[in-house]
Amino acid sequence: DIKMTQSPSSMYASLGERVTITCKASQDIKSYLSWYQQKPWKSPKTLIYYATSLADGVPSRFSGSGSGQDYSLTISSLESDDTATYYCLQHGESPLTFGAGTKLELK
Amino acid sequence: DVQLVESGGGLVQPGGSRKLSCAASGFTFSSFGMHWVRQAPEKGLEWVAYISSGSSTIYYADTVKGRFTISRDNPKNTLFLQMTSLRSEDTAMYYCARETTVVPFAYWGQGTLVTVSA
């Protein structure tokens, strides 16, 4: 199974700050990587697919990058609405595997 | 609009069974693969199972293989998850999710909670 190592597990950031979350796959996943945002008591929401493509309706302050084993999600300027838990997911092969999540809170 | 509505959750005794349903609307259900994803209380997301549009391809997580069965009824626009031999560690919110060609979980339901406890 492909293991996804996501970091950090939690973080505090200030409004307007640039935030980066990383995921490292245990093998090359060929950009079959997506990012999800989950707010408390809500279903997850797709932010980024195929490593770099922005999902419909997602603000442009979110971006994804990476290839091979290493990927990142960046929020260019943090807004209060961005406080949530973020998950990466590899879907290059079964079983699909998530990172452990990053809880992002306001400082 | 795409809508996915799960149902069937509840309290189940260890060793028991439960069948979850996911009613789909707002799209051509028979054209898309579907997933079940779960989330234990205060824990992360875990993929559970996948079924292709015509049911020809099915995958399971190792944690549920042999105990859970994913199926679908395309004329009734409904996805199912039959769960047997339930354990306390199966306690979770269960979400159904629809794929697109590039996004495995493009649309999510609101979830249904399964609690396995004596």
mmCIF file with all atom_site columns, C-alpha atoms in Angstrom:
data_model
loop_
_atom_site.group_PDB
_atom_site.id
_atom_site.type_symbol
_atom_site.label_atom_id
_atom_site.label_alt_id
_atom_site.label_comp_id
_atom_site.label_asym_id
_atom_site.label_entity_id
_atom_site.label_seq_id
_atom_site.pdbx_PDB_ins_code
_atom_site.Cartn_x
_atom_site.Cartn_y
_atom_site.Cartn_z
_atom_site.occupancy
_atom_site.B_iso_or_equiv
_atom_site.pdbx_formal_charge
_atom_site.auth_seq_id
_atom_site.auth_comp_id
_atom_site.auth_asym_id
_atom_site.auth_atom_id
_atom_site.pdbx_PDB_model_num
ATOM 1   C CA . ASP A 1 1   ? 0.000   0.000   0.000   1.00 0.00 ? 1   ASP A CA 1
ATOM 2   C CA . ILE A 1 2   ? 1.174   3.551   -0.696  1.00 0.00 ? 2   ILE A CA 1
ATOM 3   C CA . LYS A 1 3   ? 1.737   5.518   2.501   1.00 0.00 ? 3   LYS A CA 1
ATOM 4   C CA . MET A 1 4   ? 1.066   9.253   2.499   1.00 0.00 ? 4   MET A CA 1
ATOM 5   C CA . THR A 1 5   ? 3.089   11.244  5.020   1.00 0.00 ? 5   THR A CA 1
ATOM 6   C CA . GLN A 1 6   ? 1.435   14.614  5.576   1.00 0.00 ? 6   GLN A CA 1
ATOM 7   C CA . SER A 1 7   ? 2.938   17.485  7.537   1.00 0.00 ? 7   SER A CA 1
ATOM 8   C CA . PRO A 1 8   ? 2.484   19.325  9.720   1.00 0.00 ? 8   PRO A CA 1
ATOM 9   C CA . SER A 1 9   ? -0.251  17.576  11.665  1.00 0.00 ? 9   SER A CA 1
ATOM 10  C CA . SER A 1 10  ? -1.403  20.914  13.013  1.00 0.00 ? 10  SER A CA 1
ATOM 11  C CA . MET A 1 11  ? -0.460  24.523  12.637  1.00 0.00 ? 11  MET A CA 1
ATOM 12  C CA . TYR A 1 12  ? -1.388  28.054  13.610  1.00 0.00 ? 12  TYR A CA 1
ATOM 13  C CA . ALA A 1 13  ? -1.170  30.890  11.114  1.00 0.00 ? 13  ALA A CA 1
ATOM 14  C CA . SER A 1 14  ? -2.149  34.558  10.957  1.00 0.00 ? 14  SER A CA 1
ATOM 15  C CA . LEU A 1 15  ? -4.599  36.197  8.602   1.00 0.00 ? 15  LEU A CA 1
ATOM 16  C CA . GLY A 1 16  ? -2.831  37.076  5.370   1.00 0.00 ? 16  GLY A CA 1
ATOM 17  C CA . GLU A 1 17  ? -0.029  34.601  5.987   1.00 0.00 ? 17  GLU A CA 1
ATOM 18  C CA . ARG A 1 18  ? 1.170   32.191  3.319   1.00 0.00 ? 18  ARG A CA 1
ATOM 19  C CA . VAL A 1 19  ? 0.551   28.594  4.382   1.00 0.00 ? 19  VAL A CA 1
ATOM 20  C CA . THR A 1 20  ? 2.044   25.419  2.917   1.00 0.00 ? 20  THR A CA 1
ATOM 21  C CA . ILE A 1 21  ? 1.092   21.819  3.701   1.00 0.00 ? 21  ILE A CA 1
ATOM 22  C CA . THR A 1 22  ? 3.091   18.931  2.298   1.00 0.00 ? 22  THR A CA 1
ATOM 23  C CA . CYS A 1 23  ? 2.471   15.284  1.473   1.00 0.00 ? 23  CYS A CA 1
ATOM 24  C CA . LYS A 1 24  ? 5.101   12.720  0.624   1.00 0.00 ? 24  LYS A CA 1
ATOM 25  C CA . ALA A 1 25  ? 4.105   9.429   -0.996  1.00 0.00 ? 25  ALA A CA 1
ATOM 26  C CA . SER A 1 26  ? 6.041   6.243   -0.328  1.00 0.00 ? 26  SER A CA 1
ATOM 27  C CA . GLN A 1 27  ? 6.423   5.806   -4.102  1.00 0.00 ? 27  GLN A CA 1
ATOM 28  C CA . ASP A 1 28  ? 5.887   7.768   -7.312  1.00 0.00 ? 28  ASP A CA 1
ATOM 29  C CA . ILE A 1 29  ? 2.149   8.452   -7.662  1.00 0.00 ? 29  ILE A CA 1
ATOM 30  C CA . LYS A 1 30  ? 2.433   10.253  -11.013 1.00 0.00 ? 30  LYS A CA 1
ATOM 31  C CA . SER A 1 31  ? 0.425   13.296  -9.860  1.00 0.00 ? 31  SER A CA 1
ATOM 32  C CA . TYR A 1 32  ? -2.624  11.210  -8.892  1.00 0.00 ? 32  TYR A CA 1
ATOM 33  C CA . LEU A 1 33  ? -2.929  13.448  -5.874  1.00 0.00 ? 33  LEU A CA 1
ATOM 34  C CA . SER A 1 34  ? -5.859  15.510  -4.681  1.00 0.00 ? 34  SER A CA 1
ATOM 35  C CA . TRP A 1 35  ? -6.451  17.810  -1.709  1.00 0.00 ? 35  TRP A CA 1
ATOM 36  C CA . TYR A 1 36  ? -9.595  18.083  0.409   1.00 0.00 ? 36  TYR A CA 1
ATOM 37  C CA . GLN A 1 37  ? -10.777 20.600  2.968   1.00 0.00 ? 37  GLN A CA 1
ATOM 38  C CA . GLN A 1 38  ? -13.018 19.529  5.826   1.00 0.00 ? 38  GLN A CA 1
ATOM 39  C CA . LYS A 1 39  ? -14.685 21.831  8.319   1.00 0.00 ? 39  LYS A CA 1
ATOM 40  C CA . PRO A 1 40  ? -16.103 20.546  11.607  1.00 0.00 ? 40  PRO A CA 1
ATOM 41  C CA . TRP A 1 41  ? -19.274 18.468  11.185  1.00 0.00 ? 41  TRP A CA 1
ATOM 42  C CA . LYS A 1 42  ? -19.154 18.897  7.405   1.00 0.00 ? 42  LYS A CA 1
ATOM 43  C CA . SER A 1 43  ? -18.368 16.631  4.482   1.00 0.00 ? 43  SER A CA 1
ATOM 44  C CA . PRO A 1 44  ? -14.990 17.124  2.803   1.00 0.00 ? 44  PRO A CA 1
ATOM 45  C CA . LYS A 1 45  ? -14.695 19.416  -0.198  1.00 0.00 ? 45  LYS A CA 1
ATOM 46  C CA . THR A 1 46  ? -12.370 18.966  -3.147  1.00 0.00 ? 46  THR A CA 1
ATOM 47  C CA . LEU A 1 47  ? -9.796  21.747  -3.530  1.00 0.00 ? 47  LEU A CA 1
ATOM 48  C CA . ILE A 1 48  ? -7.171  20.446  -5.949  1.00 0.00 ? 48  ILE A CA 1
ATOM 49  C CA . TYR A 1 49  ? -7.048  17.467  -8.288  1.00 0.00 ? 49  TYR A CA 1
ATOM 50  C CA . TYR A 1 50  ? -4.304  15.914  -10.359 1.00 0.00 ? 50  TYR A CA 1
ATOM 51  C CA . ALA A 1 51  ? -1.805  17.712  -8.090  1.00 0.00 ? 51  ALA A CA 1
ATOM 52  C CA . THR A 1 52  ? -2.192  21.196  -9.564  1.00 0.00 ? 52  THR A CA 1
ATOM 53  C CA . SER A 1 53  ? -5.703  21.689  -10.967 1.00 0.00 ? 53  SER A CA 1
ATOM 54  C CA . LEU A 1 54  ? -8.105  23.900  -9.028  1.00 0.00 ? 54  LEU A CA 1
ATOM 55  C CA . ALA A 1 55  ? -11.566 22.423  -8.519  1.00 0.00 ? 55  ALA A CA 1
ATOM 56  C CA . ASP A 1 56  ? -14.618 24.401  -9.613  1.00 0.00 ? 56  ASP A CA 1
ATOM 57  C CA . GLY A 1 57  ? -15.536 27.252  -7.286  1.00 0.00 ? 57  GLY A CA 1
ATOM 58  C CA . VAL A 1 58  ? -12.348 27.072  -5.216  1.00 0.00 ? 58  VAL A CA 1
ATOM 59  C CA . PRO A 1 59  ? -10.727 30.466  -4.548  1.00 0.00 ? 59  PRO A CA 1
ATOM 60  C CA . SER A 1 60  ? -7.545  31.191  -6.455  1.00 0.00 ? 60  SER A CA 1
ATOM 61  C CA . ARG A 1 61  ? -5.573  31.682  -3.220  1.00 0.00 ? 61  ARG A CA 1
ATOM 62  C CA . PHE A 1 62  ? -5.399  27.870  -3.101  1.00 0.00 ? 62  PHE A CA 1
ATOM 63  C CA . SER A 1 63  ? -2.827  26.155  -5.294  1.00 0.00 ? 63  SER A CA 1
ATOM 64  C CA . GLY A 1 64  ? -1.179  22.771  -5.580  1.00 0.00 ? 64  GLY A CA 1
ATOM 65  C CA . SER A 1 65  ? 2.234   21.741  -6.762  1.00 0.00 ? 65  SER A CA 1
ATOM 66  C CA . GLY A 1 66  ? 4.503   18.739  -6.926  1.00 0.00 ? 66  GLY A CA 1
ATOM 67  C CA . SER A 1 67  ? 5.290   15.584  -8.833  1.00 0.00 ? 67  SER A CA 1
ATOM 68  C CA . GLY A 1 68  ? 6.676   12.134  -8.251  1.00 0.00 ? 68  GLY A CA 1
ATOM 69  C CA . GLN A 1 69  ? 6.520   11.537  -4.507  1.00 0.00 ? 69  GLN A CA 1
ATOM 70  C CA . ASP A 1 70  ? 6.377   15.123  -3.192  1.00 0.00 ? 70  ASP A CA 1
ATOM 71  C CA . TYR A 1 71  ? 3.347   17.410  -3.218  1.00 0.00 ? 71  TYR A CA 1
ATOM 72  C CA . SER A 1 72  ? 2.192   20.572  -1.511  1.00 0.00 ? 72  SER A CA 1
ATOM 73  C CA . LEU A 1 73  ? -0.921  22.663  -0.981  1.00 0.00 ? 73  LEU A CA 1
ATOM 74  C CA . THR A 1 74  ? -0.419  26.415  -0.601  1.00 0.00 ? 74  THR A CA 1
ATOM 75  C CA . ILE A 1 75  ? -2.801  29.092  0.595   1.00 0.00 ? 75  ILE A CA 1
ATOM 76  C CA . SER A 1 76  ? -1.301  32.352  -0.636  1.00 0.00 ? 76  SER A CA 1
ATOM 77  C CA . SER A 1 77  ? -3.014  34.631  1.881   1.00 0.00 ? 77  SER A CA 1
ATOM 78  C CA . LEU A 1 78  ? -4.885  33.003  4.747   1.00 0.00 ? 78  LEU A CA 1
ATOM 79  C CA . GLU A 1 79  ? -8.468  34.031  5.366   1.00 0.00 ? 79  GLU A CA 1
ATOM 80  C CA . SER A 1 80  ? -10.590 33.196  8.410   1.00 0.00 ? 80  SER A CA 1
ATOM 81  C CA . ASP A 1 81  ? -12.793 30.901  6.314   1.00 0.00 ? 81  ASP A CA 1
ATOM 82  C CA . ASP A 1 82  ? -9.755  28.672  5.653   1.00 0.00 ? 82  ASP A CA 1
ATOM 83  C CA . THR A 1 83  ? -9.606  27.289  9.193   1.00 0.00 ? 83  THR A CA 1
ATOM 84  C CA . ALA A 1 84  ? -10.235 23.596  8.625   1.00 0.00 ? 84  ALA A CA 1
ATOM 85  C CA . THR A 1 85  ? -8.525  20.234  8.387   1.00 0.00 ? 85  THR A CA 1
ATOM 86  C CA . TYR A 1 86  ? -6.829  19.460  5.091   1.00 0.00 ? 86  TYR A CA 1
ATOM 87  C CA . TYR A 1 87  ? -6.181  15.988  3.656   1.00 0.00 ? 87  TYR A CA 1
ATOM 88  C CA . CYS A 1 88  ? -4.168  14.758  0.722   1.00 0.00 ? 88  CYS A CA 1
ATOM 89  C CA . LEU A 1 89  ? -5.217  11.627  -1.139  1.00 0.00 ? 89  LEU A CA 1
ATOM 90  C CA . GLN A 1 90  ? -3.371  9.422   -3.584  1.00 0.00 ? 90  GLN A CA 1
ATOM 91  C CA . HIS A 1 91  ? -5.488  7.614   -6.140  1.00 0.00 ? 91  HIS A CA 1
ATOM 92  C CA . GLY A 1 92  ? -2.763  6.196   -8.338  1.00 0.00 ? 92  GLY A CA 1
ATOM 93  C CA . GLU A 1 93  ? -3.440  2.690   -7.188  1.00 0.00 ? 93  GLU A CA 1
ATOM 94  C CA . SER A 1 94  ? -5.771  0.769   -4.923  1.00 0.00 ? 94  SER A CA 1
ATOM 95  C CA . PRO A 1 95  ? -6.103  1.021   -2.006  1.00 0.00 ? 95  PRO A CA 1
ATOM 96  C CA . LEU A 1 96  ? -6.598  4.773   -2.168  1.00 0.00 ? 96  LEU A CA 1
ATOM 97  C CA . THR A 1 97  ? -4.825  6.312   0.813   1.00 0.00 ? 97  THR A CA 1
ATOM 98  C CA . PHE A 1 98  ? -5.200  9.607   2.627   1.00 0.00 ? 98  PHE A CA 1
ATOM 99  C CA . GLY A 1 99  ? -2.664  11.584  4.548   1.00 0.00 ? 99  GLY A CA 1
ATOM 100 C CA . ALA A 1 100 ? -3.343  11.880  8.274   1.00 0.00 ? 100 ALA A CA 1
ATOM 101 C CA . GLY A 1 101 ? -4.570  15.449  7.939   1.00 0.00 ? 101 GLY A CA 1
ATOM 102 C CA . THR A 1 102 ? -3.407  18.951  8.856   1.00 0.00 ? 102 THR A CA 1
ATOM 103 C CA . LYS A 1 103 ? -5.513  20.983  11.266  1.00 0.00 ? 103 LYS A CA 1
ATOM 104 C CA . LEU A 1 104 ? -5.114  24.661  10.409  1.00 0.00 ? 104 LEU A CA 1
ATOM 105 C CA . GLU A 1 105 ? -6.102  27.234  13.022  1.00 0.00 ? 105 GLU A CA 1
ATOM 106 C CA . LEU A 1 106 ? -5.835  30.985  13.314  1.00 0.00 ? 106 LEU A CA 1
ATOM 107 C CA . LYS A 1 107 ? -3.098  32.441  15.451  1.00 0.00 ? 107 LYS A CA 1
ATOM 108 C CA . ASP B 2 1   ? -27.276 19.781  -8.836  1.00 0.00 ? 1   ASP B CA 1
ATOM 109 C CA . VAL B 2 2   ? -25.568 16.591  -7.782  1.00 0.00 ? 2   VAL B CA 1
ATOM 110 C CA . GLN B 2 3   ? -27.068 15.197  -4.589  1.00 0.00 ? 3   GLN B CA 1
ATOM 111 C CA . LEU B 2 4   ? -25.971 12.174  -2.591  1.00 0.00 ? 4   LEU B CA 1
ATOM 112 C CA . VAL B 2 5   ? -28.018 11.225  0.452   1.00 0.00 ? 5   VAL B CA 1
ATOM 113 C CA . GLU B 2 6   ? -26.845 8.418   2.717   1.00 0.00 ? 6   GLU B CA 1
ATOM 114 C CA . SER B 2 7   ? -29.109 6.489   5.062   1.00 0.00 ? 7   SER B CA 1
ATOM 115 C CA . GLY B 2 8   ? -29.123 3.329   7.132   1.00 0.00 ? 8   GLY B CA 1
ATOM 116 C CA . GLY B 2 9   ? -26.776 4.238   9.929   1.00 0.00 ? 9   GLY B CA 1
ATOM 117 C CA . GLY B 2 10  ? -27.480 3.548   13.563  1.00 0.00 ? 10  GLY B CA 1
ATOM 118 C CA . LEU B 2 11  ? -26.439 1.533   16.610  1.00 0.00 ? 11  LEU B CA 1
ATOM 119 C CA . VAL B 2 12  ? -25.342 -2.040  15.895  1.00 0.00 ? 12  VAL B CA 1
ATOM 120 C CA . GLN B 2 13  ? -24.045 -4.704  18.246  1.00 0.00 ? 13  GLN B CA 1
ATOM 121 C CA . PRO B 2 14  ? -20.574 -6.151  17.686  1.00 0.00 ? 14  PRO B CA 1
ATOM 122 C CA . GLY B 2 15  ? -20.806 -9.012  15.224  1.00 0.00 ? 15  GLY B CA 1
ATOM 123 C CA . GLY B 2 16  ? -23.965 -7.577  13.724  1.00 0.00 ? 16  GLY B CA 1
ATOM 124 C CA . SER B 2 17  ? -24.822 -6.397  10.231  1.00 0.00 ? 17  SER B CA 1
ATOM 125 C CA . ARG B 2 18  ? -26.059 -3.187  8.674   1.00 0.00 ? 18  ARG B CA 1
ATOM 126 C CA . LYS B 2 19  ? -26.827 -2.056  5.126   1.00 0.00 ? 19  LYS B CA 1
ATOM 127 C CA . LEU B 2 20  ? -26.165 1.523   4.106   1.00 0.00 ? 20  LEU B CA 1
ATOM 128 C CA . SER B 2 21  ? -27.764 3.220   1.131   1.00 0.00 ? 21  SER B CA 1
ATOM 129 C CA . CYS B 2 22  ? -26.823 6.278   -0.894  1.00 0.00 ? 22  CYS B CA 1
ATOM 130 C CA . ALA B 2 23  ? -29.537 7.819   -3.035  1.00 0.00 ? 23  ALA B CA 1
ATOM 131 C CA . ALA B 2 24  ? -28.164 9.751   -5.992  1.00 0.00 ? 24  ALA B CA 1
ATOM 132 C CA . SER B 2 25  ? -29.825 12.487  -8.026  1.00 0.00 ? 25  SER B CA 1
ATOM 133 C CA . GLY B 2 26  ? -28.930 15.341  -10.358 1.00 0.00 ? 26  GLY B CA 1
ATOM 134 C CA . PHE B 2 27  ? -26.739 13.265  -12.667 1.00 0.00 ? 27  PHE B CA 1
ATOM 135 C CA . THR B 2 28  ? -26.721 10.076  -14.724 1.00 0.00 ? 28  THR B CA 1
ATOM 136 C CA . PHE B 2 29  ? -25.909 7.639   -11.924 1.00 0.00 ? 29  PHE B CA 1
ATOM 137 C CA . SER B 2 30  ? -25.121 4.737   -14.256 1.00 0.00 ? 30  SER B CA 1
ATOM 138 C CA . SER B 2 31  ? -22.246 6.690   -15.834 1.00 0.00 ? 31  SER B CA 1
ATOM 139 C CA . PHE B 2 32  ? -20.061 7.158   -12.764 1.00 0.00 ? 32  PHE B CA 1
ATOM 140 C CA . GLY B 2 33  ? -18.018 5.071   -10.381 1.00 0.00 ? 33  GLY B CA 1
ATOM 141 C CA . MET B 2 34  ? -18.815 5.470   -6.703  1.00 0.00 ? 34  MET B CA 1
ATOM 142 C CA . HIS B 2 35  ? -16.929 5.180   -3.442  1.00 0.00 ? 35  HIS B CA 1
ATOM 143 C CA . TRP B 2 36  ? -17.570 4.744   0.258   1.00 0.00 ? 36  TRP B CA 1
ATOM 144 C CA . VAL B 2 37  ? -15.282 6.668   2.607   1.00 0.00 ? 37  VAL B CA 1
ATOM 145 C CA . ARG B 2 38  ? -15.477 6.621   6.405   1.00 0.00 ? 38  ARG B CA 1
ATOM 146 C CA . GLN B 2 39  ? -14.259 8.728   9.294   1.00 0.00 ? 39  GLN B CA 1
ATOM 147 C CA . ALA B 2 40  ? -14.029 7.431   12.842  1.00 0.00 ? 40  ALA B CA 1
ATOM 148 C CA . PRO B 2 41  ? -14.828 9.961   15.592  1.00 0.00 ? 41  PRO B CA 1
ATOM 149 C CA . GLU B 2 42  ? -12.060 12.560  15.857  1.00 0.00 ? 42  GLU B CA 1
ATOM 150 C CA . LYS B 2 43  ? -9.993  10.660  13.278  1.00 0.00 ? 43  LYS B CA 1
ATOM 151 C CA . GLY B 2 44  ? -8.974  11.081  9.648   1.00 0.00 ? 44  GLY B CA 1
ATOM 152 C CA . LEU B 2 45  ? -10.560 9.919   6.425   1.00 0.00 ? 45  LEU B CA 1
ATOM 153 C CA . GLU B 2 46  ? -10.330 6.285   5.302   1.00 0.00 ? 46  GLU B CA 1
ATOM 154 C CA . TRP B 2 47  ? -11.304 4.992   1.879   1.00 0.00 ? 47  TRP B CA 1
ATOM 155 C CA . VAL B 2 48  ? -13.505 1.890   2.191   1.00 0.00 ? 48  VAL B CA 1
ATOM 156 C CA . ALA B 2 49  ? -14.647 0.635   -1.206  1.00 0.00 ? 49  ALA B CA 1
ATOM 157 C CA . TYR B 2 50  ? -15.138 1.460   -4.893  1.00 0.00 ? 50  TYR B CA 1
ATOM 158 C CA . ILE B 2 51  ? -17.512 0.218   -7.558  1.00 0.00 ? 51  ILE B CA 1
ATOM 159 C CA . SER B 2 52  ? -17.350 1.122   -11.232 1.00 0.00 ? 52  SER B CA 1
ATOM 160 C CA . SER B 2 53  ? -20.323 2.435   -13.180 1.00 0.00 ? 53  SER B CA 1
ATOM 161 C CA . GLY B 2 54  ? -21.372 -0.993  -14.431 1.00 0.00 ? 54  GLY B CA 1
ATOM 162 C CA . SER B 2 55  ? -20.246 -2.922  -11.325 1.00 0.00 ? 55  SER B CA 1
ATOM 163 C CA . SER B 2 56  ? -17.531 -4.738  -13.265 1.00 0.00 ? 56  SER B CA 1
ATOM 164 C CA . THR B 2 57  ? -14.699 -3.371  -11.089 1.00 0.00 ? 57  THR B CA 1
ATOM 165 C CA . ILE B 2 58  ? -14.818 -3.459  -7.300  1.00 0.00 ? 58  ILE B CA 1
ATOM 166 C CA . TYR B 2 59  ? -12.079 -2.706  -4.783  1.00 0.00 ? 59  TYR B CA 1
ATOM 167 C CA . TYR B 2 60  ? -12.007 -2.847  -0.979  1.00 0.00 ? 60  TYR B CA 1
ATOM 168 C CA . ALA B 2 61  ? -9.726  -1.618  1.762   1.00 0.00 ? 61  ALA B CA 1
ATOM 169 C CA . ASP B 2 62  ? -7.974  -4.490  3.514   1.00 0.00 ? 62  ASP B CA 1
ATOM 170 C CA . THR B 2 63  ? -9.680  -3.493  6.785   1.00 0.00 ? 63  THR B CA 1
ATOM 171 C CA . VAL B 2 64  ? -13.115 -4.389  5.392   1.00 0.00 ? 64  VAL B CA 1
ATOM 172 C CA . LYS B 2 65  ? -12.353 -7.022  2.747   1.00 0.00 ? 65  LYS B CA 1
ATOM 173 C CA . GLY B 2 66  ? -14.451 -10.143 3.291   1.00 0.00 ? 66  GLY B CA 1
ATOM 174 C CA . ARG B 2 67  ? -16.854 -8.342  5.634   1.00 0.00 ? 67  ARG B CA 1
ATOM 175 C CA . PHE B 2 68  ? -18.260 -5.470  3.551   1.00 0.00 ? 68  PHE B CA 1
ATOM 176 C CA . THR B 2 69  ? -19.899 -5.655  0.111   1.00 0.00 ? 69  THR B CA 1
ATOM 177 C CA . ILE B 2 70  ? -20.397 -2.664  -2.158  1.00 0.00 ? 70  ILE B CA 1
ATOM 178 C CA . SER B 2 71  ? -23.132 -2.833  -4.775  1.00 0.00 ? 71  SER B CA 1
ATOM 179 C CA . ARG B 2 72  ? -25.372 -0.564  -6.815  1.00 0.00 ? 72  ARG B CA 1
ATOM 180 C CA . ASP B 2 73  ? -28.794 -0.514  -8.442  1.00 0.00 ? 73  ASP B CA 1
ATOM 181 C CA . ASN B 2 74  ? -28.461 1.724   -11.466 1.00 0.00 ? 74  ASN B CA 1
ATOM 182 C CA . PRO B 2 75  ? -32.178 1.837   -12.401 1.00 0.00 ? 75  PRO B CA 1
ATOM 183 C CA . LYS B 2 76  ? -32.910 2.973   -8.828  1.00 0.00 ? 76  LYS B CA 1
ATOM 184 C CA . ASN B 2 77  ? -29.945 5.399   -8.669  1.00 0.00 ? 77  ASN B CA 1
ATOM 185 C CA . THR B 2 78  ? -28.776 3.867   -5.410  1.00 0.00 ? 78  THR B CA 1
ATOM 186 C CA . LEU B 2 79  ? -25.437 2.743   -4.004  1.00 0.00 ? 79  LEU B CA 1
ATOM 187 C CA . PHE B 2 80  ? -25.210 0.236   -1.156  1.00 0.00 ? 80  PHE B CA 1
ATOM 188 C CA . LEU B 2 81  ? -22.733 -0.940  1.446   1.00 0.00 ? 81  LEU B CA 1
ATOM 189 C CA . GLN B 2 82  ? -23.591 -4.201  3.160   1.00 0.00 ? 82  GLN B CA 1
ATOM 190 C CA . MET B 2 83  ? -21.580 -4.478  6.371   1.00 0.00 ? 83  MET B CA 1
ATOM 191 C CA . THR B 2 84  ? -21.285 -7.748  8.322   1.00 0.00 ? 84  THR B CA 1
ATOM 192 C CA . SER B 2 85  ? -19.239 -8.975  11.289  1.00 0.00 ? 85  SER B CA 1
ATOM 193 C CA . LEU B 2 86  ? -19.101 -5.418  12.541  1.00 0.00 ? 86  LEU B CA 1
ATOM 194 C CA . ARG B 2 87  ? -16.434 -4.430  15.068  1.00 0.00 ? 87  ARG B CA 1
ATOM 195 C CA . SER B 2 88  ? -16.060 -1.445  17.374  1.00 0.00 ? 88  SER B CA 1
ATOM 196 C CA . GLU B 2 89  ? -13.393 -0.073  15.039  1.00 0.00 ? 89  GLU B CA 1
ATOM 197 C CA . ASP B 2 90  ? -16.002 0.176   12.272  1.00 0.00 ? 90  ASP B CA 1
ATOM 198 C CA . THR B 2 91  ? -17.712 2.948   14.240  1.00 0.00 ? 91  THR B CA 1
ATOM 199 C CA . ALA B 2 92  ? -17.588 5.937   11.907  1.00 0.00 ? 92  ALA B CA 1
ATOM 200 C CA . MET B 2 93  ? -19.401 8.406   9.742   1.00 0.00 ? 93  MET B CA 1
ATOM 201 C CA . TYR B 2 94  ? -19.828 6.749   6.347   1.00 0.00 ? 94  TYR B CA 1
ATOM 202 C CA . TYR B 2 95  ? -19.842 8.956   3.260   1.00 0.00 ? 95  TYR B CA 1
ATOM 203 C CA . CYS B 2 96  ? -20.655 8.037   -0.312  1.00 0.00 ? 96  CYS B CA 1
ATOM 204 C CA . ALA B 2 97  ? -18.753 9.937   -2.971  1.00 0.00 ? 97  ALA B CA 1
ATOM 205 C CA . ARG B 2 98  ? -18.944 10.217  -6.742  1.00 0.00 ? 98  ARG B CA 1
ATOM 206 C CA . GLU B 2 99  ? -15.951 10.279  -8.999  1.00 0.00 ? 99  GLU B CA 1
ATOM 207 C CA . THR B 2 100 ? -15.224 12.186  -12.174 1.00 0.00 ? 100 THR B CA 1
ATOM 208 C CA . THR B 2 101 ? -12.591 11.269  -14.737 1.00 0.00 ? 101 THR B CA 1
ATOM 209 C CA . VAL B 2 102 ? -9.880  13.054  -12.735 1.00 0.00 ? 102 VAL B CA 1
ATOM 210 C CA . VAL B 2 103 ? -11.270 13.440  -9.212  1.00 0.00 ? 103 VAL B CA 1
ATOM 211 C CA . PRO B 2 104 ? -12.031 10.318  -7.153  1.00 0.00 ? 104 PRO B CA 1
ATOM 212 C CA . PHE B 2 105 ? -14.244 12.141  -4.650  1.00 0.00 ? 105 PHE B CA 1
ATOM 213 C CA . ALA B 2 106 ? -15.679 15.045  -6.598  1.00 0.00 ? 106 ALA B CA 1
ATOM 214 C CA . TYR B 2 107 ? -19.024 15.037  -4.767  1.00 0.00 ? 107 TYR B CA 1
ATOM 215 C CA . TRP B 2 108 ? -19.818 13.876  -1.244  1.00 0.00 ? 108 TRP B CA 1
ATOM 216 C CA . GLY B 2 109 ? -22.947 13.057  0.671   1.00 0.00 ? 109 GLY B CA 1
ATOM 217 C CA . GLN B 2 110 ? -23.602 14.359  4.177   1.00 0.00 ? 110 GLN B CA 1
ATOM 218 C CA . GLY B 2 111 ? -22.768 11.009  5.761   1.00 0.00 ? 111 GLY B CA 1
ATOM 219 C CA . THR B 2 112 ? -24.551 8.473   7.945   1.00 0.00 ? 112 THR B CA 1
ATOM 220 C CA . LEU B 2 113 ? -23.229 7.468   11.367  1.00 0.00 ? 113 LEU B CA 1
ATOM 221 C CA . VAL B 2 114 ? -22.695 3.831   12.269  1.00 0.00 ? 114 VAL B CA 1
ATOM 222 C CA . THR B 2 115 ? -21.972 3.047   15.915  1.00 0.00 ? 115 THR B CA 1
ATOM 223 C CA . VAL B 2 116 ? -20.892 -0.468  16.832  1.00 0.00 ? 116 VAL B CA 1
ATOM 224 C CA . SER B 2 117 ? -21.355 -1.008  20.533  1.00 0.00 ? 117 SER B CA 1
ATOM 225 C CA . ALA B 2 118 ? -22.920 -3.431  22.973  1.00 0.00 ? 118 ALA B CA 1
#
